[in-house]
Every structure is written in structure tokens, then in C-alpha cells.
CSV table of C-alpha atoms in Angstrom, one decimal:
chain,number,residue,atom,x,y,z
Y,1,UNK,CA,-109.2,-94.0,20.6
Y,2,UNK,CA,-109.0,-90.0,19.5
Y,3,UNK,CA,-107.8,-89.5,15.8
Y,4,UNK,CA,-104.5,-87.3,16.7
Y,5,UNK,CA,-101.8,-86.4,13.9
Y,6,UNK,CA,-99.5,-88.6,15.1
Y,7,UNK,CA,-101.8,-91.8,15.3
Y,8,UNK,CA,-104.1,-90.9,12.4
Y,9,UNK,CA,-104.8,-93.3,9.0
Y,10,UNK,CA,-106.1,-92.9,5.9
Y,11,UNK,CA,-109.8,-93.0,6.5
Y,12,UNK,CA,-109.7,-91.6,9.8
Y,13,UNK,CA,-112.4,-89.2,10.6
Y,14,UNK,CA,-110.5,-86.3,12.9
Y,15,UNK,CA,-112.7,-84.9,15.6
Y,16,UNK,CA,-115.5,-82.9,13.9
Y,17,UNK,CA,-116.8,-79.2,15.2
Y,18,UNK,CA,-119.9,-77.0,14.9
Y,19,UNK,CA,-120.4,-73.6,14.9
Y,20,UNK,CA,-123.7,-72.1,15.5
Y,21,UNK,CA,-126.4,-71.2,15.0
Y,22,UNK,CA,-125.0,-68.2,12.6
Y,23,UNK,CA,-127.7,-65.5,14.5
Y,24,UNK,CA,-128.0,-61.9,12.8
Y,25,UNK,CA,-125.6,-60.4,15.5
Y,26,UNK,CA,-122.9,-63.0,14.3
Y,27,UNK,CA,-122.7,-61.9,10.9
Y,28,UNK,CA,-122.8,-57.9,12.2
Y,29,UNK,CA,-120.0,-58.7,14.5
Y,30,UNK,CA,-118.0,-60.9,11.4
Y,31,UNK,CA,-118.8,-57.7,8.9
Y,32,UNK,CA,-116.9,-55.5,12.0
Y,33,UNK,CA,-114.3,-58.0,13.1
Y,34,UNK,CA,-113.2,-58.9,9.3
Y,35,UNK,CA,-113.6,-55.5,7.4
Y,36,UNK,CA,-116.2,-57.1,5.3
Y,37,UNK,CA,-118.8,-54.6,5.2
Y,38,UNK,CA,-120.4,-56.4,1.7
Y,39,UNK,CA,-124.0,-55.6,3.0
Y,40,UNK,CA,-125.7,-58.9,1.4
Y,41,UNK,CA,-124.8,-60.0,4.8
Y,42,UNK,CA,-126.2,-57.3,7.0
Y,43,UNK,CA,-128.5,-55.0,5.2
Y,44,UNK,CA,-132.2,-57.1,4.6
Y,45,UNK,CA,-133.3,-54.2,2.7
Y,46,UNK,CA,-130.0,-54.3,0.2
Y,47,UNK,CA,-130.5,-58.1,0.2
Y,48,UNK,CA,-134.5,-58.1,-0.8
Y,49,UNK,CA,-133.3,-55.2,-3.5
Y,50,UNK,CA,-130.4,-57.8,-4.9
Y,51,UNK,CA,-133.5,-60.5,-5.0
Y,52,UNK,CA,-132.4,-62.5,-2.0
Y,53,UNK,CA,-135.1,-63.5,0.4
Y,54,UNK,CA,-132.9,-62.9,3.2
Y,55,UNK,CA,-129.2,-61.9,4.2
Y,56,UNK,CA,-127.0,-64.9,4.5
Y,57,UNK,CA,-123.5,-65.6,6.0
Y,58,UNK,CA,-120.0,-64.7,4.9
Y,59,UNK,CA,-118.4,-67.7,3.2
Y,60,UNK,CA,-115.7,-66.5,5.1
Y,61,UNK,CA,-117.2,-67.2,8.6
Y,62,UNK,CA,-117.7,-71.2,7.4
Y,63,UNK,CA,-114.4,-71.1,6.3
Y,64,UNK,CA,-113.2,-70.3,9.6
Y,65,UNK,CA,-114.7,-73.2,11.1
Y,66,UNK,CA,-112.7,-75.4,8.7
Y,67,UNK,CA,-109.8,-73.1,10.4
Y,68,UNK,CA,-110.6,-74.3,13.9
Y,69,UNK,CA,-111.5,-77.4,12.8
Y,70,UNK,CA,-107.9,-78.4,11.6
Y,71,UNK,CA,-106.0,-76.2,14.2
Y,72,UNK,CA,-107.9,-78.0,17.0
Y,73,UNK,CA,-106.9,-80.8,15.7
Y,74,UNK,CA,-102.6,-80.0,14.6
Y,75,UNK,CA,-102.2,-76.5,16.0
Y,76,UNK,CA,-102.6,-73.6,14.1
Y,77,UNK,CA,-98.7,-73.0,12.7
Y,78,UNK,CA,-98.5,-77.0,11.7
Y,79,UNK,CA,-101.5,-76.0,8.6
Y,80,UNK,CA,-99.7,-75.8,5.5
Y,81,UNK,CA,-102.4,-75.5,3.0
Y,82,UNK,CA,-106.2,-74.6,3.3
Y,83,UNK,CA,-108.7,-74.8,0.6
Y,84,UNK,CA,-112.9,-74.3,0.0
Y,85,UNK,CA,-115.0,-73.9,-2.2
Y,86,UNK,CA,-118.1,-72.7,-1.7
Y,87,UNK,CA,-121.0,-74.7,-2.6
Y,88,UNK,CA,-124.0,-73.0,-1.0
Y,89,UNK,CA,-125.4,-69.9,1.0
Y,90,UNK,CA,-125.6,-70.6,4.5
Y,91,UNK,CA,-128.5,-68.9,5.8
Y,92,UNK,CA,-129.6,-67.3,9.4
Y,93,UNK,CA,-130.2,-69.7,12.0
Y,94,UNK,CA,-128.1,-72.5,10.2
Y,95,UNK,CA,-125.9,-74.5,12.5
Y,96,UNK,CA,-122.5,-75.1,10.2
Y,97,UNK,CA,-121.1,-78.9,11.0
Y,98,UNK,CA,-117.4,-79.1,10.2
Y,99,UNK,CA,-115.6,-82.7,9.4
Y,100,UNK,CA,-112.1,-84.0,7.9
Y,101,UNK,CA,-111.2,-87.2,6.6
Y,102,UNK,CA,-107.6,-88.4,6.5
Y,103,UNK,CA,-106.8,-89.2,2.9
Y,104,UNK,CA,-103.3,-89.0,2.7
Y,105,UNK,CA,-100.1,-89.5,4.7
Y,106,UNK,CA,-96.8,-88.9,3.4
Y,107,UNK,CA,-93.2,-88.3,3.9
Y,108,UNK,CA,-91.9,-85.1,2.3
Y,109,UNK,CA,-89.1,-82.7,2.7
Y,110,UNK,CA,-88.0,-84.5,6.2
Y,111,UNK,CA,-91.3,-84.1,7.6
Y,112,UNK,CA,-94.7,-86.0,8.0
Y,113,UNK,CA,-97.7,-84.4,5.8
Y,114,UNK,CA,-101.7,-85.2,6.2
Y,115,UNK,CA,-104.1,-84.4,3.2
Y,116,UNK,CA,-107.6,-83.9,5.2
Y,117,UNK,CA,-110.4,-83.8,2.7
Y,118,UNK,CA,-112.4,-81.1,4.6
Y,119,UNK,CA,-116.5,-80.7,4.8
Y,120,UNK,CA,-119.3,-78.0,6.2
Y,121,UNK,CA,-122.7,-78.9,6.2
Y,122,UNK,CA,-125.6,-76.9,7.7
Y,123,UNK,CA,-128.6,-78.4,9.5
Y,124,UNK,CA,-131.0,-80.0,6.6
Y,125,UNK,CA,-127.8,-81.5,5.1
Y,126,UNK,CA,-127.2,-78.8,2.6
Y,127,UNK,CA,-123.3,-79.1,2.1
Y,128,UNK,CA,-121.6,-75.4,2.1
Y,129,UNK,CA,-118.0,-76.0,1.8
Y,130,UNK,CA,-116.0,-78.8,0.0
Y,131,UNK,CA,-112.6,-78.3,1.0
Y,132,UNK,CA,-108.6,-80.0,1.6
Y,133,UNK,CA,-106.1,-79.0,4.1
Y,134,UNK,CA,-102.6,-80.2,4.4
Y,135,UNK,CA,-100.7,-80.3,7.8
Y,136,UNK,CA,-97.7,-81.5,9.3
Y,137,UNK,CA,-97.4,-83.7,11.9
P,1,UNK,CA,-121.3,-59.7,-21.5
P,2,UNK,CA,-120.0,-60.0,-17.8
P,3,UNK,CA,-119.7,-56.9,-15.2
P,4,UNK,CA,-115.9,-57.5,-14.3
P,5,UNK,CA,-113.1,-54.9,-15.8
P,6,UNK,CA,-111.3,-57.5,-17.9
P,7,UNK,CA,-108.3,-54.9,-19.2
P,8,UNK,CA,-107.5,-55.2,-15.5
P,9,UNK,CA,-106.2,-59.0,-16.2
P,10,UNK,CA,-102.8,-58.7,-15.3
P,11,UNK,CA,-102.9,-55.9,-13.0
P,12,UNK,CA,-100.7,-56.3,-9.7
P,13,UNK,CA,-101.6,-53.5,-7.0
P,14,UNK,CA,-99.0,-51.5,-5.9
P,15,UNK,CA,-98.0,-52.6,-2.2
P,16,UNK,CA,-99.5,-51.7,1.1
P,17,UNK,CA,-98.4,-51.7,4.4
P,18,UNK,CA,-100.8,-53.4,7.3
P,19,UNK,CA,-99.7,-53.9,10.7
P,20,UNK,CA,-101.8,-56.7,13.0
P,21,UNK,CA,-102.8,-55.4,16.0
P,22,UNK,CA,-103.8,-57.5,19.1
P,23,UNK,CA,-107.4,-55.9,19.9
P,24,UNK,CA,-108.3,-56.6,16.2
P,25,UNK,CA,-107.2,-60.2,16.4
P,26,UNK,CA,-108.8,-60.4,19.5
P,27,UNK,CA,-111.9,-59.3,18.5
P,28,UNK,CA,-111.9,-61.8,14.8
P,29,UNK,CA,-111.3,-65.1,17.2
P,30,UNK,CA,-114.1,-64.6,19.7
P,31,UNK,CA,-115.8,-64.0,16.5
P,32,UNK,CA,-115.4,-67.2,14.9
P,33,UNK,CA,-115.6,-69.0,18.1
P,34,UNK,CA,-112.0,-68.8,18.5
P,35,UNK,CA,-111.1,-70.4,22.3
P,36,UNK,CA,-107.6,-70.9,22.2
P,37,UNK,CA,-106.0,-68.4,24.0
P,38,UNK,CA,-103.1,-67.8,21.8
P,39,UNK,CA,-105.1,-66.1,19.7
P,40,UNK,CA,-106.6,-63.9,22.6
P,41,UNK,CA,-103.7,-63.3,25.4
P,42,UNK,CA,-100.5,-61.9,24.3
P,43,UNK,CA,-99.2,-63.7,27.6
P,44,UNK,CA,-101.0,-67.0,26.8
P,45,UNK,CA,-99.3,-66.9,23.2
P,46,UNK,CA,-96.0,-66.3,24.8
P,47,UNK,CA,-96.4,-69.2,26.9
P,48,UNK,CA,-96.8,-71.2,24.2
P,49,UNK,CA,-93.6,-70.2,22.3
P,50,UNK,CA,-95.0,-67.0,19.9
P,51,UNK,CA,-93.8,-63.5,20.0
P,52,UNK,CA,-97.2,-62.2,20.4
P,53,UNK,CA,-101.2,-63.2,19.6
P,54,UNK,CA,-101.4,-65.5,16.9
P,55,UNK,CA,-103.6,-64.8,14.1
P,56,UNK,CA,-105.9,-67.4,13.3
P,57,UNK,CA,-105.6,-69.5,9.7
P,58,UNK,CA,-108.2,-67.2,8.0
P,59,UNK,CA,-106.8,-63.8,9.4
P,60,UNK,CA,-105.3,-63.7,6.2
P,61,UNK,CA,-108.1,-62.4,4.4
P,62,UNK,CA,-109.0,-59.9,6.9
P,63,UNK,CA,-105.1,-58.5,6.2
P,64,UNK,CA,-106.3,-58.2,2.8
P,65,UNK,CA,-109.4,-56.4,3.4
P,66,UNK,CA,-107.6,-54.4,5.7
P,67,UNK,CA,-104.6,-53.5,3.2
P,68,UNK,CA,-107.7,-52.5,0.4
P,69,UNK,CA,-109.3,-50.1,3.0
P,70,UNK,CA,-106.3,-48.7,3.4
P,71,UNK,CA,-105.5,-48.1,-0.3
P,72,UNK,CA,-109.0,-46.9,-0.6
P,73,UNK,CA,-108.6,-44.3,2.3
P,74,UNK,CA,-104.9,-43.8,0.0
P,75,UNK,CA,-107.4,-42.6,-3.3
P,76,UNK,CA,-106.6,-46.0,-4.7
P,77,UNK,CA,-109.2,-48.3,-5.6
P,78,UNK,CA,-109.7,-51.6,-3.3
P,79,UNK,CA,-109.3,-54.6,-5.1
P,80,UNK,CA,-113.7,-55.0,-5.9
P,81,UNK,CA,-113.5,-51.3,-7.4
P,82,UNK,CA,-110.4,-52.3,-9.2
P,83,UNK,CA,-112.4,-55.1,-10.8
P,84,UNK,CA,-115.6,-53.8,-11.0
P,85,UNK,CA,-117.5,-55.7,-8.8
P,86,UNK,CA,-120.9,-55.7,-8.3
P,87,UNK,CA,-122.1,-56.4,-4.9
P,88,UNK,CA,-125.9,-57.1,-5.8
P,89,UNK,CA,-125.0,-60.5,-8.0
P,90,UNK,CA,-121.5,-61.3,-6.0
P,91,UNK,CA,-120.6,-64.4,-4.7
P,92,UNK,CA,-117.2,-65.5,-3.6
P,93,UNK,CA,-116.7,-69.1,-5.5
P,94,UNK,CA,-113.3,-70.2,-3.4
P,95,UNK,CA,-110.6,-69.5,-1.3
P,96,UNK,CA,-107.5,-71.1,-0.9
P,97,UNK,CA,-104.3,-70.2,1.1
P,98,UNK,CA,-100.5,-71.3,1.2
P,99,UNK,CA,-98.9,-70.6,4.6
P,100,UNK,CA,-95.4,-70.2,4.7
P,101,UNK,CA,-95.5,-69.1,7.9
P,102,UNK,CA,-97.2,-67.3,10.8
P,103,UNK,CA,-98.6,-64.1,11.6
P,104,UNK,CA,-98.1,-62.2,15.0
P,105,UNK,CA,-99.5,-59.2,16.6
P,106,UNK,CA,-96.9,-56.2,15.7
P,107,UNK,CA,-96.5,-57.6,12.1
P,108,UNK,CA,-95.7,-55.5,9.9
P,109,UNK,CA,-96.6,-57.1,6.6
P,110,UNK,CA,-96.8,-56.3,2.9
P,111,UNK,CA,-100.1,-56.8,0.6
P,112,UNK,CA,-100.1,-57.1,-3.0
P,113,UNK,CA,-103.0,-58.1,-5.3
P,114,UNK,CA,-102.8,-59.7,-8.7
P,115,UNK,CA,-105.6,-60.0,-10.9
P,116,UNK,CA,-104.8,-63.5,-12.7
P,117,UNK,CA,-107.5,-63.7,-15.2
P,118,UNK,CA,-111.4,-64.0,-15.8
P,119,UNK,CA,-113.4,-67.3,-16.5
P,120,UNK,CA,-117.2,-67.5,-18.0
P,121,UNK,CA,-117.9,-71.0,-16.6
P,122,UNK,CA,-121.9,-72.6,-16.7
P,123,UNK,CA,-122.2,-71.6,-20.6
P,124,UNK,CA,-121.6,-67.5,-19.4
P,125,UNK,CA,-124.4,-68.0,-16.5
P,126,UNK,CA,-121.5,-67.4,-14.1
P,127,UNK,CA,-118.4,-65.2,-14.7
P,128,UNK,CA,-115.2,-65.3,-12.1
P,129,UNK,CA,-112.5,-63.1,-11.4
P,130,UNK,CA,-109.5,-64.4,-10.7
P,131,UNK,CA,-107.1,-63.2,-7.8
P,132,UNK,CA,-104.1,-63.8,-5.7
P,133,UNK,CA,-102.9,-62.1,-2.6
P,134,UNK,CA,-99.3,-62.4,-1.2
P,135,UNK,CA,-98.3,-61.4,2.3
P,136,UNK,CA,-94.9,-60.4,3.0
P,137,UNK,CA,-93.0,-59.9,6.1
P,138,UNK,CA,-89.9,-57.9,5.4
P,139,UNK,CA,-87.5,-60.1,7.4
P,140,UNK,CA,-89.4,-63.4,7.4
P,141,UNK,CA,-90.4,-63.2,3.7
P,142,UNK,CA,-93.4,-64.5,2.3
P,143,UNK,CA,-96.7,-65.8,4.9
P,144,UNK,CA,-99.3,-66.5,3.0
P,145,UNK,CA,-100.3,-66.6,-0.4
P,146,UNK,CA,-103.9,-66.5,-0.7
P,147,UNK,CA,-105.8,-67.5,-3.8
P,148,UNK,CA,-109.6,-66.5,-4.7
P,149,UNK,CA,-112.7,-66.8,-7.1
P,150,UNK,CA,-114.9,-64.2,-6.8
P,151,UNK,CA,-118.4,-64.9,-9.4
P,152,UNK,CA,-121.0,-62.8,-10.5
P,153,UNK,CA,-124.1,-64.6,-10.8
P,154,UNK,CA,-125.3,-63.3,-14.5
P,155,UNK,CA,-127.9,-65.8,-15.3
């Protein structure tokens, strides 16, 4: 049976969702689209100057898949609370793997809240993004 | 010695205007990967209830970036100058947001910035700055206040 917010546990998975891969054009597009111009993420030559081997992507564009990741699952205006941190660079080419894990459900306020202990990882099992969402059913 | 401006602890930015627009919405959700249409068709968001294109959960930074290019085009600093930030050894450490409700197309919302303090975790390897941002709709009061680390890698 699909984990929905109205049938999910504690210790539920919710559906997961990937994003990718993160090509060069995607991060030129999320630099224009967001107003992030930082050029660690666009410019090779500012990147090889700042001792990176390569440009990488916006944390920002991972954390947006944590985003559609819980919206897909409760609909954007029932997210109450979204968290990340940032645990690793996630390079070109990566594809980013999004999960959730029911770990709380409570009563509060008149309403019905989930804690979803939130995860990115990219292909060779690198996690990016340790995060928690709260949502209301 | 870390590379942030720390007399700016405490510093709150004086408040700027930013209105969402639909194209610029638009144009963040196909972006991400965004395929719900509330976020793409003012007609498919009215459908679904909303006054106009939803702005996805993490539009709320891109308000905030969009408020500091304002200020800057203003002759005021954005918030990195403010803080001295230095792009070669800058890595944002987390993000976190409190959503106390939605953001439309047509918004006109308020930005502010408060610089909350400085940290020198990993024995001084890594320094952090601090911030919070709080959007504000005149009528519908706060939307989102968004919290964030932003580290300078110094070892």
C-alpha cells in the first residue's frame, strides 16, 4: 500500500524521488533561475583558481528536491518546517536520490503533525543532505 | 583569524520590498524539476484553490537573493558583502525554513536580514556566519522565516 499522510506510521518510508543527473546546463539555468550567480558553480576557471577540481552544484538545487520530495508527498502549503544540512558537494553528473522516514506523529494545536527525517544521496552513496521536515496532515 | 566582518553581529538590514512574479517562478520550478502545475499555470493554481502561481518550498531563498540584488542595485550592500564573504573558500553549512504561510505570484513581500552571530567550529578549521531572513506580507504577516549557516573553509 502507498505511504500517504493520512495512512502513514512511524517507520514508514514516504515515496522517494531523484533528480538528475545535475548536467552543467542545470546548474547555469539554477545560477539564472535563483539569482545565485556564486560562480563556484558555473565558472571552471574560478573553480580550478578556488582549488576545486571542478564546479559543483548549488546546495540549494538538492534542497529543492527535499522540497518536491515532501510536497509530492503532502502538498506544498501542508510543509510547516524544512531543514538540511549540507554534508557534501554534489558534483556534475551526480544523480541526487531523495528519501523520508516517518518518525513522528502527533496531535498539536487541533491538527495532525509528521516529523519526516529527510535524506539526499548521490550515486556512489555519498550522502549530501541530512535533513527533517514537519507537515500537516 | 576568520574572513567574516564580526562587528556586523547583530546587524539587521533595513527592509526591502520584492514582489514574485509568475515568469520568474515559472522559470525556478521547471528548474528543479518542478511538474506540478500550480507552480507553472496561474489558471492551474486557481483551480486548485490559490490566488495565483505558487511558489515552491525553497522560493524562499530566491526572495532573498532577489531582495539583496535589489539593495545592492539600492548602493546597499547584499547580505555576503555585508558579511564579508569570500566566495573562493564559501560553503553554505545549512538551511532551514519556518513557513507560516504561502507565497503567490503578485506578492508583495518584505525582506529583512539579521546577522545572529559567528561560530569557529572544527578547532577554527571552519568559521560560520550566522543568519536569519524573515518574509513579510503586509496583510498576511509573516511567511517564512528562513535560517542559514554560511562557512568559510579556513583550514
Amino acid at each position: 500500500m502507498t505511504v500517504t499522510p493520512q495512512n502513514a506510521k512511524v517507520g514508514d518510508m514516504i515515496p522517494d524521488h531523484k533528480f538528475g543527473p545535475v548536467t552543467r546546463t542545470t546548474l547555469a539555468l539554477y545560477a539564472g533561475a535563483s539569482g545565485d550567480h556564486n560562480p563556484i558553480h558555473i565558472d571552471l576557471d574560478f573553480a580550478k583558481n578556488a582549488g576545486m577540481p571542478d564546479v559543483f552544484a548549488h546546495g540549494m538545487l538538492s534542497m529543492a528536491q527535499l522540497g518536491r520530495l515532501v510536497s509530492n508527498f503532502a502538498g506544498q502549503d501542508k510543509i510547516r518546517h524544512l531543514d538540511t544540512r549540507f554534508t557534501a558537494i554534489t558534483p556534475v553528473g551526480a544523480t541526487v536520490d531523495c528519501t523520508g522516514e516517518v518518525t513522528d506523529r502527533r496531535e498539536e494545536g487541533g491538527e495532525t503533525l509528521l516529523t519526516l527525517k529527510l535524506a539526499a544521496h548521490i550515486d556512489d552513496g555519498t550522502q549530501t543532505l541530512k535533513g527533517e521536515a514537519v507537515i500537516a496532515v | 583569524m576568520g574572513i567574516f566582518d564580526r562587528s556586523t553581529q547583530g546587524h539587521v538590514t533595513p527592509p526591502v520590498e520584492v514582489t514574485l512574479e509568475r515568469g520568474a517562478i515559472a522559470f525556478f520550478a521547471e528548474t528543479i524539476g518542478e511538474t506540478d502545475p500550480v507552480h507553472l499555470d496561474v489558471e492551474a493554481a486557481q483551480a486548485a484553490g490559490h490566488p495565483d502561481v505558487l511558489a515552491p518550498a525553497t522560493y524562499a531563498v530566491v526572495v532573498g537573493t532577489f531582495a539583496g540584488q535589489k539593495a545592492a542595485r539600492q548602493g546597499q550592500p547584499d547580505l555576503l558583502t555585508l558579511i564579508n564573504g569570500d566566495l573562493r573558500v564559501l560553503l553554505h553549512g545549512t538551511e532551514a525554513y519556518d513557513y507560516h504561510g504561502p507565497m503567490f505570484a503578485g506578492d508583495t513581500v518584505t525582506v529583512q536580514n539579521e546577522v545572529t552571530g559567528f561560530s569557529d567550529p572544527k578547532g577554527g578549521k571552519l568559521e560560520i556566519a550566522h543568519v536569519t531572513t524573515r518574509i513579510t506580507h503586509p496583510e498576511r504577516g509573516p511567511i517564512v522565516t528562513a535560517t542559514r549557516g554560511i562557512i568559510h573553509r579556513l583550514g
